[in-house]
PDB file of C-alpha atoms in Angstrom:
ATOM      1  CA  UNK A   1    -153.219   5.205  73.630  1.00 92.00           C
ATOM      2  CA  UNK A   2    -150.148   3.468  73.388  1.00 96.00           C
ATOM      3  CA  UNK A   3    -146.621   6.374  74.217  1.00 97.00           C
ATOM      4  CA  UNK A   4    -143.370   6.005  74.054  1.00 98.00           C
ATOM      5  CA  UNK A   5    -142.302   7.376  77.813  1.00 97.00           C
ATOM      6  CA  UNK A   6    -138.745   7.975  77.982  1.00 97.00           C
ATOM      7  CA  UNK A   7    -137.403   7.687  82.139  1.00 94.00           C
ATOM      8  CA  UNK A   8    -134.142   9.707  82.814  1.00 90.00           C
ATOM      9  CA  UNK A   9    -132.061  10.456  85.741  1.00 81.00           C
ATOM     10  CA  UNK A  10    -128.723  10.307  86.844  1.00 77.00           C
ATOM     11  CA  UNK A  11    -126.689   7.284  87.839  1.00 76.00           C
ATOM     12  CA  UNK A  12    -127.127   5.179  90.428  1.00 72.00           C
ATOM     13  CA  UNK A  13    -130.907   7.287  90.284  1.00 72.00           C
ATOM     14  CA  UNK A  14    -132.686   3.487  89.964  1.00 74.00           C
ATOM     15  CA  UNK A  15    -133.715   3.699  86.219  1.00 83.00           C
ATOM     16  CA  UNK A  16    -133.222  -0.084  85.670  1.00 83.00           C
ATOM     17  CA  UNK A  17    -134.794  -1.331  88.779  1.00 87.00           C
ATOM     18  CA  UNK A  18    -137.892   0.459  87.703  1.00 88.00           C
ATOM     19  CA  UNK A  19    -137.593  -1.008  84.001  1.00 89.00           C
ATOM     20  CA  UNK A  20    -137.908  -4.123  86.377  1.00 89.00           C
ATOM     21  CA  UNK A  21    -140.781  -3.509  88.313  1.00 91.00           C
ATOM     22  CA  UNK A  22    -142.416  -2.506  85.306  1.00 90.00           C
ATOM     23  CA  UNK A  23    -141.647  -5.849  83.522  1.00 91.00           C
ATOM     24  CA  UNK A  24    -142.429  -8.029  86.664  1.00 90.00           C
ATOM     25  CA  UNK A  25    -145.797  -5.912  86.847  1.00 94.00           C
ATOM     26  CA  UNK A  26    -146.718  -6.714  83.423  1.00 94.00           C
ATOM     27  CA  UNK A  27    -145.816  -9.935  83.382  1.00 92.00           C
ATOM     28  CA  UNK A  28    -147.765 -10.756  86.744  1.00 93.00           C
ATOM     29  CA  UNK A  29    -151.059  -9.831  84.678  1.00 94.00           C
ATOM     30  CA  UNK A  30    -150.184 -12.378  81.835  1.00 95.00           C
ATOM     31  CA  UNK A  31    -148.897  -9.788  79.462  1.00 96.00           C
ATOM     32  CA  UNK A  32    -145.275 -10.408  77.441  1.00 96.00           C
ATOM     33  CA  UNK A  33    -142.779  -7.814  76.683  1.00 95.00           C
ATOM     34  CA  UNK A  34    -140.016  -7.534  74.815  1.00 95.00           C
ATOM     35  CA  UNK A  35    -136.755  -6.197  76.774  1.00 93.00           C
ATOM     36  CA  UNK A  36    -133.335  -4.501  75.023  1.00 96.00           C
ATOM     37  CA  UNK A  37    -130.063  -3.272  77.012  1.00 91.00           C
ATOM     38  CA  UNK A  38    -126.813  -2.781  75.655  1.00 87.00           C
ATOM     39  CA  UNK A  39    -123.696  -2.491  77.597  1.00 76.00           C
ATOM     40  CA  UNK A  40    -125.121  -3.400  81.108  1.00 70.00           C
ATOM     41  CA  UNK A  41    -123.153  -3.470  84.179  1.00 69.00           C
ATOM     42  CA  UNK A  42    -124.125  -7.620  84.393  1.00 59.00           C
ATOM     43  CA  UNK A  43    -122.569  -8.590  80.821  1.00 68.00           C
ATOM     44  CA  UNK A  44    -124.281  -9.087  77.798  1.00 75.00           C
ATOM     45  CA  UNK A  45    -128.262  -9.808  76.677  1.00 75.00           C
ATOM     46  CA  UNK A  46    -129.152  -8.846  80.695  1.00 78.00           C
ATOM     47  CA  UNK A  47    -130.672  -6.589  82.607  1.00 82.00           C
ATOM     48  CA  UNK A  48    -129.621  -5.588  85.472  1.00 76.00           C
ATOM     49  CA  UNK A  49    -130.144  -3.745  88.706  1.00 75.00           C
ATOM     50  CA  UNK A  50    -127.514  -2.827  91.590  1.00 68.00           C
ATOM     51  CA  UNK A  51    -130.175  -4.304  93.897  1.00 69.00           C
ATOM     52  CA  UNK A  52    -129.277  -7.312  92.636  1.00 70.00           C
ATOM     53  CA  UNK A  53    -132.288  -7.878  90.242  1.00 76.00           C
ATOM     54  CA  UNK A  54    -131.754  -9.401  86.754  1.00 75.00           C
ATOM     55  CA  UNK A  55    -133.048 -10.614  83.399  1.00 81.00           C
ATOM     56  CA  UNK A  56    -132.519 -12.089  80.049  1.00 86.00           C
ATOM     57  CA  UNK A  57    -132.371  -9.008  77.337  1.00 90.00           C
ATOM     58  CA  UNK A  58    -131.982  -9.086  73.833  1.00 91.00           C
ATOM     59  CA  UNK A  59    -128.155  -6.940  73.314  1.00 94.00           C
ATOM     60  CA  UNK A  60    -128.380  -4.404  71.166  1.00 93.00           C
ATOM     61  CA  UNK A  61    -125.768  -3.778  68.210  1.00 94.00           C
ATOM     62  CA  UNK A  62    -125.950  -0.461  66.067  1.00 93.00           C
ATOM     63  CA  UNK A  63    -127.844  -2.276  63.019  1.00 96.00           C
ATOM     64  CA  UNK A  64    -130.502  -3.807  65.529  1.00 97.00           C
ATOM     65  CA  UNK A  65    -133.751  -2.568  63.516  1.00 98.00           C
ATOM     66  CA  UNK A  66    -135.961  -2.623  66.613  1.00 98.00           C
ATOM     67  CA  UNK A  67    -139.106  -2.491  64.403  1.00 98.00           C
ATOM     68  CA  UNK A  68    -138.028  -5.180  62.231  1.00 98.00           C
ATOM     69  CA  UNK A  69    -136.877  -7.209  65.246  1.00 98.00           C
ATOM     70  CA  UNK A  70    -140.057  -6.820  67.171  1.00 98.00           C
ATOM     71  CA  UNK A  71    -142.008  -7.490  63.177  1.00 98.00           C
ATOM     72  CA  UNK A  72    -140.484 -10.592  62.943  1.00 97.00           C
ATOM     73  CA  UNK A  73    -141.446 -12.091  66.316  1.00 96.00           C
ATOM     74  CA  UNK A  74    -144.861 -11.450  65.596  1.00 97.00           C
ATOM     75  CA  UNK A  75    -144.557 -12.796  62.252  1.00 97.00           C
ATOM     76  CA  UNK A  76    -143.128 -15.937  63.829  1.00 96.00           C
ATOM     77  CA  UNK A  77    -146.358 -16.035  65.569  1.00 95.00           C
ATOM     78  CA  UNK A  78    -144.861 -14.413  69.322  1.00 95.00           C
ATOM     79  CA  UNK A  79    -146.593 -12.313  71.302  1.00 96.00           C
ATOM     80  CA  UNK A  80    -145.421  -8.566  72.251  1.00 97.00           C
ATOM     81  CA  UNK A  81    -147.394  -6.756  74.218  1.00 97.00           C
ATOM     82  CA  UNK A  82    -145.256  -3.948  75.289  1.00 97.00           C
ATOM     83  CA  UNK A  83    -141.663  -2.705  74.975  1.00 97.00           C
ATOM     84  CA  UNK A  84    -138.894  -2.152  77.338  1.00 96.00           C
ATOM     85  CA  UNK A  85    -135.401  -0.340  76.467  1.00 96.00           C
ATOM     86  CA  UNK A  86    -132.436   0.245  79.124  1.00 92.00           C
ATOM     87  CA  UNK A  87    -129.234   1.741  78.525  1.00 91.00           C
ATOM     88  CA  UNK A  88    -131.255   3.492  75.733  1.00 94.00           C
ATOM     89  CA  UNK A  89    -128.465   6.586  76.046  1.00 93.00           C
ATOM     90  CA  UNK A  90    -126.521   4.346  73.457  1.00 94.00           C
ATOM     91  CA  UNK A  91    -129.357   3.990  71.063  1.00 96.00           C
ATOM     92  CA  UNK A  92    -128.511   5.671  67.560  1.00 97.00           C
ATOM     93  CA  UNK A  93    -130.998   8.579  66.941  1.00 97.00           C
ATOM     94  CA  UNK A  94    -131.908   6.045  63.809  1.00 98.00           C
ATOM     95  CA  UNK A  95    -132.870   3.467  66.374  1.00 98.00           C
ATOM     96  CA  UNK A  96    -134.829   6.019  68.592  1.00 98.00           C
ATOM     97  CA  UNK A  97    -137.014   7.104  64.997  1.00 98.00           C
ATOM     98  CA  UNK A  98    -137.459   2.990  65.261  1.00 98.00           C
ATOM     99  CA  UNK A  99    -139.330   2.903  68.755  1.00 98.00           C
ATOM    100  CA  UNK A 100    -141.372   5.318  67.889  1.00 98.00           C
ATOM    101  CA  UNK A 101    -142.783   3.584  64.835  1.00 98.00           C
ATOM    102  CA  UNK A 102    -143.281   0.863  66.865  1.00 98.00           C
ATOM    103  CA  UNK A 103    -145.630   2.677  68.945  1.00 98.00           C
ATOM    104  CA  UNK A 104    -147.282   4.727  66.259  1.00 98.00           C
ATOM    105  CA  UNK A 105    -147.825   1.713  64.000  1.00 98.00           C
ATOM    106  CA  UNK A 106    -147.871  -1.316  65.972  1.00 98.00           C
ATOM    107  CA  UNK A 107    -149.191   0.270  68.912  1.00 97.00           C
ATOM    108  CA  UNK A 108    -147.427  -1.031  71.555  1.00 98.00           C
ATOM    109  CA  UNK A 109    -146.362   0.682  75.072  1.00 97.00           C
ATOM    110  CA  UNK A 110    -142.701   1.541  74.956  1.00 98.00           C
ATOM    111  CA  UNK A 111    -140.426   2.148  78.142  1.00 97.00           C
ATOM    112  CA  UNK A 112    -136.705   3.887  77.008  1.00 97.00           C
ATOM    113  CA  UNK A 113    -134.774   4.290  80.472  1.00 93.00           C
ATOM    114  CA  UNK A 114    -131.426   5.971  80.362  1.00 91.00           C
ATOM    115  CA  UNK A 115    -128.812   9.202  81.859  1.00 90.00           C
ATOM    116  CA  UNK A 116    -129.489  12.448  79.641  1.00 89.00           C
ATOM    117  CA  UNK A 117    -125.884  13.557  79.927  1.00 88.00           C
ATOM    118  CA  UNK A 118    -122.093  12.079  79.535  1.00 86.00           C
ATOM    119  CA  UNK A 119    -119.861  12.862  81.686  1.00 85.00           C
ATOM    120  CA  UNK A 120    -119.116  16.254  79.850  1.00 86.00           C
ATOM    121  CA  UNK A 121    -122.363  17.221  80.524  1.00 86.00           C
ATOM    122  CA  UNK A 122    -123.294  16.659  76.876  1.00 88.00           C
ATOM    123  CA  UNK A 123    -126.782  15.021  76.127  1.00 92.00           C
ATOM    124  CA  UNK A 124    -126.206  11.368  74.502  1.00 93.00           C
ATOM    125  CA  UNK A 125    -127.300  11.740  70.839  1.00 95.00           C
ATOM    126  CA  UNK A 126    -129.765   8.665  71.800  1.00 96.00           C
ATOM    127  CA  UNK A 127    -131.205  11.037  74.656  1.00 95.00           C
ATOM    128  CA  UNK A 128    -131.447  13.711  72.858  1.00 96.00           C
ATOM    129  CA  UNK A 129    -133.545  12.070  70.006  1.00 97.00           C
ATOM    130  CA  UNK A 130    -135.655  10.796  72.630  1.00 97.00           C
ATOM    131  CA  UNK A 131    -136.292  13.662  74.332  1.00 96.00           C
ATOM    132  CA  UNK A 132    -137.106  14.946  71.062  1.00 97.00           C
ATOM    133  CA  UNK A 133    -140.040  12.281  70.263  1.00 97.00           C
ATOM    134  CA  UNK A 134    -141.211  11.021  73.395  1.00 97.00           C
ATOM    135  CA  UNK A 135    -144.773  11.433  74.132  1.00 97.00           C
ATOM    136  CA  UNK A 136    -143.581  11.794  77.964  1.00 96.00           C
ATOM    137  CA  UNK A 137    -140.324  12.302  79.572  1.00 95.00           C
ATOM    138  CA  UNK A 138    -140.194  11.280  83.129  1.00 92.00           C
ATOM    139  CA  UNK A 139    -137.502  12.280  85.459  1.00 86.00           C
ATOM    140  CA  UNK A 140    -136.892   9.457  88.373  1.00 80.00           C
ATOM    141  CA  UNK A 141    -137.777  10.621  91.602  1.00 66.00           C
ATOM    142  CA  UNK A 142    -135.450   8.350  93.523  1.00 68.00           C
ATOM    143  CA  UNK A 143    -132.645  11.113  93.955  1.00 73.00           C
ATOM    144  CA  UNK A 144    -129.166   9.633  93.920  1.00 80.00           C
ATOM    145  CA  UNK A 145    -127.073  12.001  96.403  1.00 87.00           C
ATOM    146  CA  UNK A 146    -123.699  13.757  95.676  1.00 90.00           C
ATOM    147  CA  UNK A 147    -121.037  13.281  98.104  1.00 91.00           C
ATOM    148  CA  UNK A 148    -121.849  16.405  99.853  1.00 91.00           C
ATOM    149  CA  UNK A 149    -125.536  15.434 100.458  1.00 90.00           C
ATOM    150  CA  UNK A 150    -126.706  17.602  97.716  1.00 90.00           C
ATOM    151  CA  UNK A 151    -129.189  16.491  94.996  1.00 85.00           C
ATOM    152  CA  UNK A 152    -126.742  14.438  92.060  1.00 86.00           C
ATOM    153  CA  UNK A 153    -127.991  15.759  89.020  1.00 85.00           C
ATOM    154  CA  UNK A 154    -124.454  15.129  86.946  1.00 89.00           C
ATOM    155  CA  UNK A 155    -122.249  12.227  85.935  1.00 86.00           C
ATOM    156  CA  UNK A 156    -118.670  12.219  86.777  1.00 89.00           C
ATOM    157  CA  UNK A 157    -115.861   9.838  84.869  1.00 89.00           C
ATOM    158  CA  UNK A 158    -113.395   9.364  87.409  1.00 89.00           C
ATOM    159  CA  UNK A 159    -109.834   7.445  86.708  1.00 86.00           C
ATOM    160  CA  UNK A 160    -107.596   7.168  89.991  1.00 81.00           C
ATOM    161  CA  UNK A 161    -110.093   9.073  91.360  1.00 80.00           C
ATOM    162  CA  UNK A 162    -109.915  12.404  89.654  1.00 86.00           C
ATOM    163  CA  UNK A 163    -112.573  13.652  87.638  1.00 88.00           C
ATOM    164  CA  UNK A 164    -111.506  13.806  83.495  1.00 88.00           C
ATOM    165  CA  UNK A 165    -113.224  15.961  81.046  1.00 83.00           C
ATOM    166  CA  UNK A 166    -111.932  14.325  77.880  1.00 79.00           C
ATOM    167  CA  UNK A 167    -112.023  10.618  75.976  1.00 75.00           C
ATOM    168  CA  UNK A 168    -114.520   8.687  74.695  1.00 73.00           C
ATOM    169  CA  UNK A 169    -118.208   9.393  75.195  1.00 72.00           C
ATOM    170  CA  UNK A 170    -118.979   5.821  75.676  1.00 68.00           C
ATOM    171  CA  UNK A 171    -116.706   3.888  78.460  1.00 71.00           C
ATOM    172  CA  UNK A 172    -118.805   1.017  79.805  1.00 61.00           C
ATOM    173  CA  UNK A 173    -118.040   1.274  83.989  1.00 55.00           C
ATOM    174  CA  UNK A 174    -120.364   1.806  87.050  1.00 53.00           C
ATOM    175  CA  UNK A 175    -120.111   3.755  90.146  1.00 53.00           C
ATOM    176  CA  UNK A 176    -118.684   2.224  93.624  1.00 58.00           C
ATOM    177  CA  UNK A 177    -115.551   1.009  91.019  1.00 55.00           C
ATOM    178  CA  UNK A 178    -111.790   0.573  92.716  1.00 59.00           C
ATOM    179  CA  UNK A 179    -110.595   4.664  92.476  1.00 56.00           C
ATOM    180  CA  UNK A 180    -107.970   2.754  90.409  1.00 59.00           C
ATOM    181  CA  UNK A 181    -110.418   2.023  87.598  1.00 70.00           C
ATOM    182  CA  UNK A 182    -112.124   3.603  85.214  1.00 78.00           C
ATOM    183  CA  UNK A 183    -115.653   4.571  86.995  1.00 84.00           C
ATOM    184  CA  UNK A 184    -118.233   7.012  87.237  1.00 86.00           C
ATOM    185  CA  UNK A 185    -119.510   8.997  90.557  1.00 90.00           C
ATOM    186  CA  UNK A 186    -122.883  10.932  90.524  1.00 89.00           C
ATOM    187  CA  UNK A 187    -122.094  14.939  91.786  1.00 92.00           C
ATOM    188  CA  UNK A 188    -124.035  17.977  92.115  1.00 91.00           C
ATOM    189  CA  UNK A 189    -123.542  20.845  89.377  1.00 91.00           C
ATOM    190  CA  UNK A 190    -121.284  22.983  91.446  1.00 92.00           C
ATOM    191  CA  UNK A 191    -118.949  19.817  92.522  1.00 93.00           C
ATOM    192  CA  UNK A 192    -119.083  18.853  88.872  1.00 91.00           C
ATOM    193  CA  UNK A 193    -118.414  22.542  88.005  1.00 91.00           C
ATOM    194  CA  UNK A 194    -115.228  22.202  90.173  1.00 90.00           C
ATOM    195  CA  UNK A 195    -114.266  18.645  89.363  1.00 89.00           C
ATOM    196  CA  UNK A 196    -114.210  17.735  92.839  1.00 91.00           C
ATOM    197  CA  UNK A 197    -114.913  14.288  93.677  1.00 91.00           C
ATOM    198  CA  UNK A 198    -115.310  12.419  96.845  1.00 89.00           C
ATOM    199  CA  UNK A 199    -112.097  11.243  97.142  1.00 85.00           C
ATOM    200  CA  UNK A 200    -110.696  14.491  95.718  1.00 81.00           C
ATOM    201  CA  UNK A 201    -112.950  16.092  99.097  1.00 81.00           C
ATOM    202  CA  UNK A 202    -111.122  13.746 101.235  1.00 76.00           C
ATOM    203  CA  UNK A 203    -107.678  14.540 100.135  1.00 56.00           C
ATOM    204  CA  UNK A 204    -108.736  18.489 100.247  1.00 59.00           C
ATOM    205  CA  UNK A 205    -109.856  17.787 103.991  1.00 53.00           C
ATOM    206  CA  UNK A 206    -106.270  16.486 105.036  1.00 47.00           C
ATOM    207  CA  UNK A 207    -104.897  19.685 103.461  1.00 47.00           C
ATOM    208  CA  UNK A 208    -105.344  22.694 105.596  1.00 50.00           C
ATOM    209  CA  UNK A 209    -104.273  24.883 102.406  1.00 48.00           C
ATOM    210  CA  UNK A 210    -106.972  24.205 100.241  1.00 48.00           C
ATOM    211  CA  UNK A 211    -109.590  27.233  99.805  1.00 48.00           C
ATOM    212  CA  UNK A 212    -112.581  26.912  97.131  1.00 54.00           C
ATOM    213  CA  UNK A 213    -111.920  27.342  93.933  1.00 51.00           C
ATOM    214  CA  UNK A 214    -114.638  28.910  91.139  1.00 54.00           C
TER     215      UNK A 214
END
């Protein structure tokens, strides 16, 4: 039966190297898919992995109809055998109802990768529809590592350096970014709890004054 299998994790966590794999898979056995990202690291309409891994993607825009879109190309006589979705944290809830209809309806596989959680620790309204319909949700087992070694399981806006709490929900940036930029850093929950970044540990380090603070 065809599902709509929404993969989640972290930053940095490997979410669009797997939607990747799963395309080159696919593809290797003769079967076509139809890919979406929005606001990938690479620019716009790709795909792209920090490994270095890319591919065409159709860009998605708030009034993309992905069941109309994916309609039409079999209409125009294309073949779709199967879905793929990254960045799918930006998805409207609207365009989430969408990709399921395409599986219930047109029954077709589709593959939603994206983080659960902004940088607040507040699930993405995209996520949170997903995790609402998806037939599975599958967390990535490729753990991406705080700065102290411990499991990351938050994500961290980080301007100069220091983590902020407040702004925009969406900010397009990537981790490894100049501590002068606008960038994001993957922490555990007590590091994010205490808004202590890497180089916020480094500068605590230097400073024999500095005790833990709750």
């Amino acid at each position: 039966m065809p599902e709509l299998v929404f993969f989640s994790g972290t930053m940095d966590c490997g979410k669009s190297t797997l939607a990747l794999q799963i395309q080159h898979n696919r593809s290797a056995r003769g079967l076509q898919g139809m890919i979406y990202t929005r606001d990938d690291r690479a620019g716009e309409g790709k795909l792209s992995s920090r490994l270095g891994l890319a591919t065409e993607a159709v860009e998605v825009a708030d009034d993309l109809d992905f069941y109309d879109h994916v309609v039409q190309a079999l209409t125009a006589g294309g073949r779709v055998d199967y879905v793929i979705v990254d960045e799918a944290q930006f998805l409207t809830p609207p365009q989430i109802d969408q990709l399921a209809r395409v599986v219930d309806d047109l029954e077709l596989d589709v593959f939603a990768f994206g983080i659960t959680t902004d940088f607040r620790s507040k699930l993405f309204p995209g996520s949170q529809r997903l995790v609402e319909l998806a037939d599975r949700v599958e967390v990535l087992q490729v753990e991406a590592l705080c700065w102290c070694g411990a499991r990351a399981t938050h994500n961290a806006r980080t301007v100069g350096g220091e983590m902020v709490v407040e702004g925009a929900q969406v900010v397009v940036g990537d981790v490894n970014r100049p501590e002068s930029e606008v960038g994001y850093e993957v922490l555990c929950r007590r590091h994010h709890r205490r808004r202590m970044t890497a180089a916020g540990a480094r500068a605590a380090a230097l400073s024999p004054d500095v005790l833990p603070v709750d």
